[in-house]
Coordinates of C-alpha atoms in Angstrom, one line a residue:
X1 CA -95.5 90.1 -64.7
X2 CA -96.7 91.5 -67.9
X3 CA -99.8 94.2 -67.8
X4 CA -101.8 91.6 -69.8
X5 CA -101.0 88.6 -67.7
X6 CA -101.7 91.0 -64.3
X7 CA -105.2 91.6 -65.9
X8 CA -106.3 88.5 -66.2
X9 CA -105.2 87.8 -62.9
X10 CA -106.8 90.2 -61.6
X11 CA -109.2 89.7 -63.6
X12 CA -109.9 86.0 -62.5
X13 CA -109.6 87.4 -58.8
X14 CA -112.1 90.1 -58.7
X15 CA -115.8 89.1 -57.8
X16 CA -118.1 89.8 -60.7
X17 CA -120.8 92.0 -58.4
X18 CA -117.6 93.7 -56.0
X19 CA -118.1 97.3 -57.8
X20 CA -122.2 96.9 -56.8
X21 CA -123.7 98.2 -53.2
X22 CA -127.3 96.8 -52.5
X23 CA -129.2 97.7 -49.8
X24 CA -131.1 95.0 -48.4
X25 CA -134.5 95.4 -46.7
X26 CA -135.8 91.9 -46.9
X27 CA -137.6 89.5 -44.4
X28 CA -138.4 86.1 -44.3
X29 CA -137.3 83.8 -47.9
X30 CA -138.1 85.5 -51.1
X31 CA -136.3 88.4 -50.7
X32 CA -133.4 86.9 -48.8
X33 CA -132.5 84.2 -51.5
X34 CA -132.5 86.9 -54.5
X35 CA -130.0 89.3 -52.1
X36 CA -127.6 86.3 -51.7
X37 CA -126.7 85.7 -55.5
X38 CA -126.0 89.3 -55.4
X39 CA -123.8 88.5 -52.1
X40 CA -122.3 85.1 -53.1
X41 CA -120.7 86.8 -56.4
X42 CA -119.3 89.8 -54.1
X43 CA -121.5 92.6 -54.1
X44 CA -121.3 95.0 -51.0
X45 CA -124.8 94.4 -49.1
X46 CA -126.1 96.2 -46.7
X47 CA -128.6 94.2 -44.1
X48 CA -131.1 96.7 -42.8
X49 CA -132.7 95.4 -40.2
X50 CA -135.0 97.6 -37.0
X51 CA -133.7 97.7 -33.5
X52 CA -134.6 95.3 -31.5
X53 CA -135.5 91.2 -32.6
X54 CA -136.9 92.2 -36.0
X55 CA -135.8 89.7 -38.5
X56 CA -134.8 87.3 -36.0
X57 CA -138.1 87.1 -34.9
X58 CA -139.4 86.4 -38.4
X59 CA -136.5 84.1 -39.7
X60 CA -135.7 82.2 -36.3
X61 CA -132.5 82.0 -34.1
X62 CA -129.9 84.1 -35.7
X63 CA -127.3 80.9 -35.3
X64 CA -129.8 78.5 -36.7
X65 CA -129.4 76.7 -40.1
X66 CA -132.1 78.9 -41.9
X67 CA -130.8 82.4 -41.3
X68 CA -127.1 81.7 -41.6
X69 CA -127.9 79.8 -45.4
X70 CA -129.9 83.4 -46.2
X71 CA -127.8 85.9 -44.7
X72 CA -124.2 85.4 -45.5
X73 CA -121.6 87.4 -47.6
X74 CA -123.6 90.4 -45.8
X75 CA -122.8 92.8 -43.7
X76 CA -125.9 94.0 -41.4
X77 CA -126.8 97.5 -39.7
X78 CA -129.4 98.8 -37.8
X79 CA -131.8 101.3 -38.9
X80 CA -135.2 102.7 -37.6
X81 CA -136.5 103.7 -40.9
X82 CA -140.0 104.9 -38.8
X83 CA -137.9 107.6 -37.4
X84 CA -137.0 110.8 -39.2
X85 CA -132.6 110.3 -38.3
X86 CA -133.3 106.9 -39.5
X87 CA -135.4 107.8 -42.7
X88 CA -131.9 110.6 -43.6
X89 CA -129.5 108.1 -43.0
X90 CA -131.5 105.4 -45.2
X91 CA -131.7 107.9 -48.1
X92 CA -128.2 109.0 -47.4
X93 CA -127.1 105.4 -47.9
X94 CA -129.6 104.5 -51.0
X95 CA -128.3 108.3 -52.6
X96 CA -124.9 106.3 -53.6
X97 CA -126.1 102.8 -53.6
X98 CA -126.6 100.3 -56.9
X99 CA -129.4 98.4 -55.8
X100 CA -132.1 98.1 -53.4
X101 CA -134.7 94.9 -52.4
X102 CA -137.2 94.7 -50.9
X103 CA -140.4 92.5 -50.5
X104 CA -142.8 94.2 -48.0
X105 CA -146.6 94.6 -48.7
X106 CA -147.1 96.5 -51.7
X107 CA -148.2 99.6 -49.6
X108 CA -145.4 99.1 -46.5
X109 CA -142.7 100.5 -48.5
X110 CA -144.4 104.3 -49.6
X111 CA -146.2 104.2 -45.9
X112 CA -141.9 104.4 -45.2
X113 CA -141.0 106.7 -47.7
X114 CA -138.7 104.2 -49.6
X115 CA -140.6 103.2 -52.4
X116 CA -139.0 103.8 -55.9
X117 CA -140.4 106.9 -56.4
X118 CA -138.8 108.4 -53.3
X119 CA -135.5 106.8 -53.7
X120 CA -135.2 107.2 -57.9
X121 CA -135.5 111.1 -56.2
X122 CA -132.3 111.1 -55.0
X123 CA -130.6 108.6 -57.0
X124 CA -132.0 108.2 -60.9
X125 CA -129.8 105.2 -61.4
X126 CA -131.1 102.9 -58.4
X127 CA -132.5 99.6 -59.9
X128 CA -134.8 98.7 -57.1
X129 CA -136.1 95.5 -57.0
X130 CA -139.3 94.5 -55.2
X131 CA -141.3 91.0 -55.0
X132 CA -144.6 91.1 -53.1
X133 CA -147.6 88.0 -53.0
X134 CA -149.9 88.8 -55.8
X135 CA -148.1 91.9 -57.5
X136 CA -147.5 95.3 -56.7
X137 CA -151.4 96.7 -58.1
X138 CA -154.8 94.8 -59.1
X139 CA -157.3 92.8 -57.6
X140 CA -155.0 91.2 -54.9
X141 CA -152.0 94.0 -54.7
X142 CA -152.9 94.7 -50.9
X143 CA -153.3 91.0 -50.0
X144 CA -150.2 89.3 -47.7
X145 CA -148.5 86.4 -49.4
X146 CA -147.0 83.3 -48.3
X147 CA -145.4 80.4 -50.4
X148 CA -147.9 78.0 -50.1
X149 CA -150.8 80.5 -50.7
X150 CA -148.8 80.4 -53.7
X151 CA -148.4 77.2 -54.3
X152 CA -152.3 76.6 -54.0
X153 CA -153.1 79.8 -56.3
X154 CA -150.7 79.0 -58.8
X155 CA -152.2 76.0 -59.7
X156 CA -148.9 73.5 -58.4
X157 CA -151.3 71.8 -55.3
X158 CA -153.5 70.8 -58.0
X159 CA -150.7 68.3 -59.9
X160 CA -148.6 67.2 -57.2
X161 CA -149.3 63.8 -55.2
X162 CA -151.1 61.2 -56.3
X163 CA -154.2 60.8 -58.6
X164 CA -157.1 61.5 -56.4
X165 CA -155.2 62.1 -53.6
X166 CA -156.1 66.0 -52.8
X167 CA -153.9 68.9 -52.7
X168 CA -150.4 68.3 -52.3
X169 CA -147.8 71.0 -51.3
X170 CA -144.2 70.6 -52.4
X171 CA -141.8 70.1 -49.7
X172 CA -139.1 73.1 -50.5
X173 CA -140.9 77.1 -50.4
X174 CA -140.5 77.0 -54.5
X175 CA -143.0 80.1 -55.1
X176 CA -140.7 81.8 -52.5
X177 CA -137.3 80.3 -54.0
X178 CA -138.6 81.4 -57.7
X179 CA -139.5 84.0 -56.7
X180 CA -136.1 85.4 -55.4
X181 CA -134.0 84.1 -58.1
X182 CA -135.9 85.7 -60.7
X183 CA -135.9 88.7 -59.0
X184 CA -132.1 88.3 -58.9
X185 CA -131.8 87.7 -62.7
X186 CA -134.5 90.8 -63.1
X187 CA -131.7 93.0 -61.1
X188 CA -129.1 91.7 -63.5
X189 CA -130.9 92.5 -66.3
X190 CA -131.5 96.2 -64.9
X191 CA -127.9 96.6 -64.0
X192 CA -127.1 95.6 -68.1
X193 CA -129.5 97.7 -69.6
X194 CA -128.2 100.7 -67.1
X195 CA -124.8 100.8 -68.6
X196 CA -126.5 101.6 -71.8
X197 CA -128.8 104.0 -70.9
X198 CA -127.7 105.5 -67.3
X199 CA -131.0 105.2 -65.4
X200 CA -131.8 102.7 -63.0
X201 CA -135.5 100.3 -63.5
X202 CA -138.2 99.5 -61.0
X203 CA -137.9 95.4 -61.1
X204 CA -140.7 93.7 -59.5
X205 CA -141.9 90.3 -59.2
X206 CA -144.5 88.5 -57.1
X207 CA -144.7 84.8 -55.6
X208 CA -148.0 84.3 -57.6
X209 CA -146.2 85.5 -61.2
X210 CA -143.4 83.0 -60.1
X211 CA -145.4 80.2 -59.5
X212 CA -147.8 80.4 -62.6
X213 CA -144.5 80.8 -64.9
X214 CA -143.1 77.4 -62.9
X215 CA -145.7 75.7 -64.6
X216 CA -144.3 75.7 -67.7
X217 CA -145.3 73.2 -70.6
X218 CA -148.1 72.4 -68.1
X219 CA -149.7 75.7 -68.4
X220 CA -149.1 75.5 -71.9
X221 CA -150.3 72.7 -72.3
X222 CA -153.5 74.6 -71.2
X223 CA -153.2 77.5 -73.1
X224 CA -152.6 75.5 -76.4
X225 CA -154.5 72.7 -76.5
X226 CA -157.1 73.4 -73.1
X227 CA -156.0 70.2 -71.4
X228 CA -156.2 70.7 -67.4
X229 CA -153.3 68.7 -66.1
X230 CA -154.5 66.3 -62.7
X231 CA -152.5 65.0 -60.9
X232 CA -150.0 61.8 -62.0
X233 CA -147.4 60.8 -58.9
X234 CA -144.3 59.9 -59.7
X235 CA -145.2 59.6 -63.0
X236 CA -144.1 62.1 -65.7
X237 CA -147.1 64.0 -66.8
X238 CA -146.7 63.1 -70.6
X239 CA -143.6 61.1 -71.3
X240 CA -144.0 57.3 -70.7
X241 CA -142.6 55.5 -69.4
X242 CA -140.7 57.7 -66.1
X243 CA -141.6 57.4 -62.7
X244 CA -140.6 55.7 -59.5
X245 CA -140.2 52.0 -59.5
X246 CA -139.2 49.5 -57.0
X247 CA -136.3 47.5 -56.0
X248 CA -135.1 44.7 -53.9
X249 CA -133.6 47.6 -51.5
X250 CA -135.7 50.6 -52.1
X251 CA -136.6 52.4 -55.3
X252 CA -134.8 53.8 -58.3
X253 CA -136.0 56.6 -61.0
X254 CA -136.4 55.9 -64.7
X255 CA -136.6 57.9 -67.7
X256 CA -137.0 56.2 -70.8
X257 CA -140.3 57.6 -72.7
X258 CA -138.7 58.1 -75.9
X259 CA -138.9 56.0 -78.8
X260 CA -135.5 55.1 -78.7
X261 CA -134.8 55.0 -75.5
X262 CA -138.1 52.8 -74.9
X263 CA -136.1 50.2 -77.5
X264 CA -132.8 50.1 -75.4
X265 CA -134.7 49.8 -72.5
X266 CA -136.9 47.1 -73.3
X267 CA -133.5 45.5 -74.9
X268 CA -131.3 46.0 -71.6
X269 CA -134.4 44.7 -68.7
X270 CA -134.6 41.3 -71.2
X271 CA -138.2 41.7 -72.4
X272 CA -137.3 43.2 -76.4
X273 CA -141.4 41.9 -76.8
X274 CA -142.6 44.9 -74.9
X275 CA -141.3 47.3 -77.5
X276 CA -142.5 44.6 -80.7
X277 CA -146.3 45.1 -78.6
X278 CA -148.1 47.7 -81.6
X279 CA -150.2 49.5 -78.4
X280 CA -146.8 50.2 -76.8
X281 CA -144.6 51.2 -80.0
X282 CA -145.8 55.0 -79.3
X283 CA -146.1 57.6 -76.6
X284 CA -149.5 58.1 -76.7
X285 CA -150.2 54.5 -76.9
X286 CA -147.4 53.6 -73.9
X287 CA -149.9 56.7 -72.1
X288 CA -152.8 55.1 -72.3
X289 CA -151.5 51.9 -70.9
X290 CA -149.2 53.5 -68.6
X291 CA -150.6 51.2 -65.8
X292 CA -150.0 47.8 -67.5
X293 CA -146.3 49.2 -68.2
X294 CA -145.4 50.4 -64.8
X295 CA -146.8 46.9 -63.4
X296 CA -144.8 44.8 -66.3
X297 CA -141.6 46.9 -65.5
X298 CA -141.8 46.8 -61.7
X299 CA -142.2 43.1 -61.9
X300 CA -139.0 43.1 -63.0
X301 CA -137.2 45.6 -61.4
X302 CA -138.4 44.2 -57.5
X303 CA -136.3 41.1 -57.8
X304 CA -132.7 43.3 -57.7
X305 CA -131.2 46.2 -56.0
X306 CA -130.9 49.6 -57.3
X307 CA -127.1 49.9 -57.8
X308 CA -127.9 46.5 -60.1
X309 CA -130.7 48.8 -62.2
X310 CA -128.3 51.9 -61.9
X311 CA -125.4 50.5 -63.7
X312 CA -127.2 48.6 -66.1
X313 CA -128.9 51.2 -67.7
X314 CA -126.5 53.7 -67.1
X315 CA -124.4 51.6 -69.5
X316 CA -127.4 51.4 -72.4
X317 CA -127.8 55.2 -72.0
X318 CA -130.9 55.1 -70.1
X319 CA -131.5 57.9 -67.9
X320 CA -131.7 56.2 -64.1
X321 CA -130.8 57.2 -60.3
X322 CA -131.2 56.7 -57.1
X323 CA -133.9 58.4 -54.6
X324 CA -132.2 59.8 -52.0
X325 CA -132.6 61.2 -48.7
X326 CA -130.8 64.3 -47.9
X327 CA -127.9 63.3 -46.2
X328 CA -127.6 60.6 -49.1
X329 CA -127.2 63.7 -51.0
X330 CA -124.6 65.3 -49.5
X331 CA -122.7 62.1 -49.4
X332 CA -123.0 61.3 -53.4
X333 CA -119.6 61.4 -54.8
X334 CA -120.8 63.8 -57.6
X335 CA -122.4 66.5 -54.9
X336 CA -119.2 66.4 -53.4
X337 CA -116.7 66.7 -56.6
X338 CA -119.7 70.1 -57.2
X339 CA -119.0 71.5 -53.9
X340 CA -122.2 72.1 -53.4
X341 CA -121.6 72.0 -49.0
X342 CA -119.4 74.9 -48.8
X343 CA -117.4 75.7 -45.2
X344 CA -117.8 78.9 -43.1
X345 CA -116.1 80.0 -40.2
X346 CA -119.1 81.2 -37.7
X347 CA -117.4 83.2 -34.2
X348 CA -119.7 81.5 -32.3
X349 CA -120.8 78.1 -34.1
X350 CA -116.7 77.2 -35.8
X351 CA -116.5 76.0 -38.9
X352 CA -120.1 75.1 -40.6
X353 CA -121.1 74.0 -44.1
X354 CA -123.5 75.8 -45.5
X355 CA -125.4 75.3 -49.0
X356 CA -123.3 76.5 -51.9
X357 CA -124.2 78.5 -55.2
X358 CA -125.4 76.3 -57.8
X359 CA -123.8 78.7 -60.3
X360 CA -120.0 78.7 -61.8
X361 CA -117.6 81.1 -63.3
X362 CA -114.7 80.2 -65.1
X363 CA -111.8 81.8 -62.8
X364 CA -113.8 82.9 -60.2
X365 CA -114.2 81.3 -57.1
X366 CA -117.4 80.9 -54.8
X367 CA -116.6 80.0 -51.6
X368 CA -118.8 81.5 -48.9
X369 CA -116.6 84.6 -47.4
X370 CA -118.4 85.1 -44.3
X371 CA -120.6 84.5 -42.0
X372 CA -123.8 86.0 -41.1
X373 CA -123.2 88.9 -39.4
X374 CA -124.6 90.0 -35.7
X375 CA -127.6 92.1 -36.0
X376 CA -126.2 95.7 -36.2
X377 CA -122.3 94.5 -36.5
X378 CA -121.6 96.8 -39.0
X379 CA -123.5 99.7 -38.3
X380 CA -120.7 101.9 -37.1
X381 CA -118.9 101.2 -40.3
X382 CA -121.2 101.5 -42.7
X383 CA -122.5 105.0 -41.3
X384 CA -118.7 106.8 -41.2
X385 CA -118.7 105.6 -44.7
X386 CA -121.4 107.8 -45.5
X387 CA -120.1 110.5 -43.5
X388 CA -121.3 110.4 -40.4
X389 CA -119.2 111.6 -37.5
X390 CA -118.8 109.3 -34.3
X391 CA -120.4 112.0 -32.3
X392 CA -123.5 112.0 -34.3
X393 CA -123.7 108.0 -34.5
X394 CA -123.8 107.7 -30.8
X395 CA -126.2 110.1 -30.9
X396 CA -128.4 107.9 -32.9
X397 CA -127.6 105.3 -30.6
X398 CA -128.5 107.0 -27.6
X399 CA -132.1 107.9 -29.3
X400 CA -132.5 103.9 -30.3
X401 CA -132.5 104.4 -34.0
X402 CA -129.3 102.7 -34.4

């Protein structure tokens, strides 16, 4: 093979993050989903995790559906970090490491002696990446912070359900989710800007920051023009008509709020008088009479079944699907032909699918390379790497900080 062909071999072969070591000091979601796009795309992570339950404690059974999504493509120690040995070998292993993440309350992490400060000490070119509930200083730095604290803070109870309703949460953790993948892409950026300059970045984010920025065009939309969204169902907030209508067997989703697209639609469901009615012909006029419209189309729409409505807009270029439930997902042809349920071998549980990355490289693969690890599997391992003697880690064993 020529050297050019065995480079782009290799270089097709290689996982992107493989050169990276993270340490990983996370609990519960936030933290945990921005370590595994760092583990899914190869980079060597280190769990941390106390003697004893810890995390499993926190996260649930260790072989249940919830930890083994968060924790795989890791490998896990460990580590009383309360305990002098402990606090060495964690600055021994973070001396020579890449990355570090964490999302402890704000104060947790310097009452430990492994804040930023104390690491960047030993190791200028850490990037150490932090999310916390409210940010790591101000008003609400000390508070605890859970998703749907955030949810409610953030202003996303306030618009989701139905008008007049009440609060409504949304039913994934999506302050913690955010929260995690933007810490990820914050890492990233860190790890870019430290091949120019060769120092590492303190990258923090906060469930609360997350949230507020999820709002998008609706906080805008209060910033610009001081309109307070409420809350509109299934309804798109601005963009008439979308929304949830019904069927002979269930209920399909439409999108057509567009000038155009309102034309082929009205065209394609048989009623081309809707789009020649002058309060209709505009968005702001189709807004105001959003409940006359929804009424007129779901009239229609009632008397056939979705895969009817579904293939005959899909064929005049109207946005339309299905709403399904989540094994409906997992059996749509498309979700399949993405991968998006990717296998693992588990010791104990065989061969399990768990949820794949959303993200693709050309050339690279992303299967899901192993299985969460036992608590304190690799402990042994990791430790001689860093140059501790047998002797001295069955010391550590013997004293419980291993």
């Amino acid at each position: 093979m020529r050297d050019t062909e065995q480079a782009v071999t290799t270089a097709q072969t290689r996982l992107p993050l493989s050169r990276i070591t993270v340490l990983d000091l996370t609990l519960a979601r936030a933290g945990p989903t921005c370590v595994r796009h760092l583990a899914d795309w190869g980079a060597n992570v280190i769990r941390i995790e106390p003697p004893g339950a810890g995390a499993e404690e926190v996260t649930g059974k260790r072989d249940g559906f919830d930890f083994q999504n968060l924790h795989r493509n890791k490998r896990a120690i460990r580590l009383d970090l309360k305990s002098p040995e402990g606090h060495a070998a964690f600055m021994r292993l973070a001396a020579t490491a890449d990355v570090i993440v964490e999302n402890m309350r704000a104060a947790v992490k310097h009452r430990l002696k492994v804040s930023y400060d104390d690491v960047r000490a030993v190791n200028p070119r850490i990037v150490y990446g932090s999310i916390s509930g409210f940010g790591q200083d101000g008003p609400y730095g000390k508070r605890a912070g859970v998703d749907q604290i955030a949810q409610g803070m953030g202003g996303l109870m306030s618009i989701t359900g139905l008008p007049g309703q009440g609060p409504v949460r949304v039913g994934i953790p999506i302050a913690d989710l955010t929260a995690g993948n933007l810490l990820a892409l914050g890492i990233m950026t860190a790890l870019f800007d430290r091949e120019a300059t060769g120092v590492g970045r303190w990258v923090t984010t906060s469930l609360l920051e997350a949230q507020v920025f999820m709002l998008d065009f609706q906080a805008a939309r209060w910033l610009m023009d001081g309109e307070v969204a409420q809350q509109a169902g299934n309804d798109h907030p601005t963009g008439i008509p979308t929304g949830v209508f019904p069927t002979s067997d269930g209920h399909i989703n439409i999108a057509a709020s567009s000038s155009r697209l309102w034309g082929r639609f009205c065209d394609a469901i048989g009623h081309p008088e809707w789009n020649a009615n002058p309060a209709w012909q505009t968005q702001q006029g189709r807004s105001d009479d959003r409940k006359a419209i929804n009424a007129a189309i779901g009239e229609v729409t009632r008397h056939e079944p979705a895969a009817h409505w579904i293939e005959l807009f899909e064929e005049a270029g109207i946005p339309c699907g299905p709403i399904n439930t989540i094994d409906k997902v997992f059996a749509d042809p498309q979700v399949q032909h993405l991968g998006l349920a990717k296998p693992v071998r588990h010791p104990r549980l065989g061969v399990t699918p768990l949820v794949g990355s959303p993200i693709n490289l050309s050339g690279v693969p992303k299967d899901i390379r192993s299985a969460t690890h036992d608590a304190g599997a690799d402990t042994d391992d990791v430790l001689r790497e860093v140059g501790y003697s047998d002797s001295e880690i069955n010391d550590m064993r013997s004293k419980g900080i291993i």
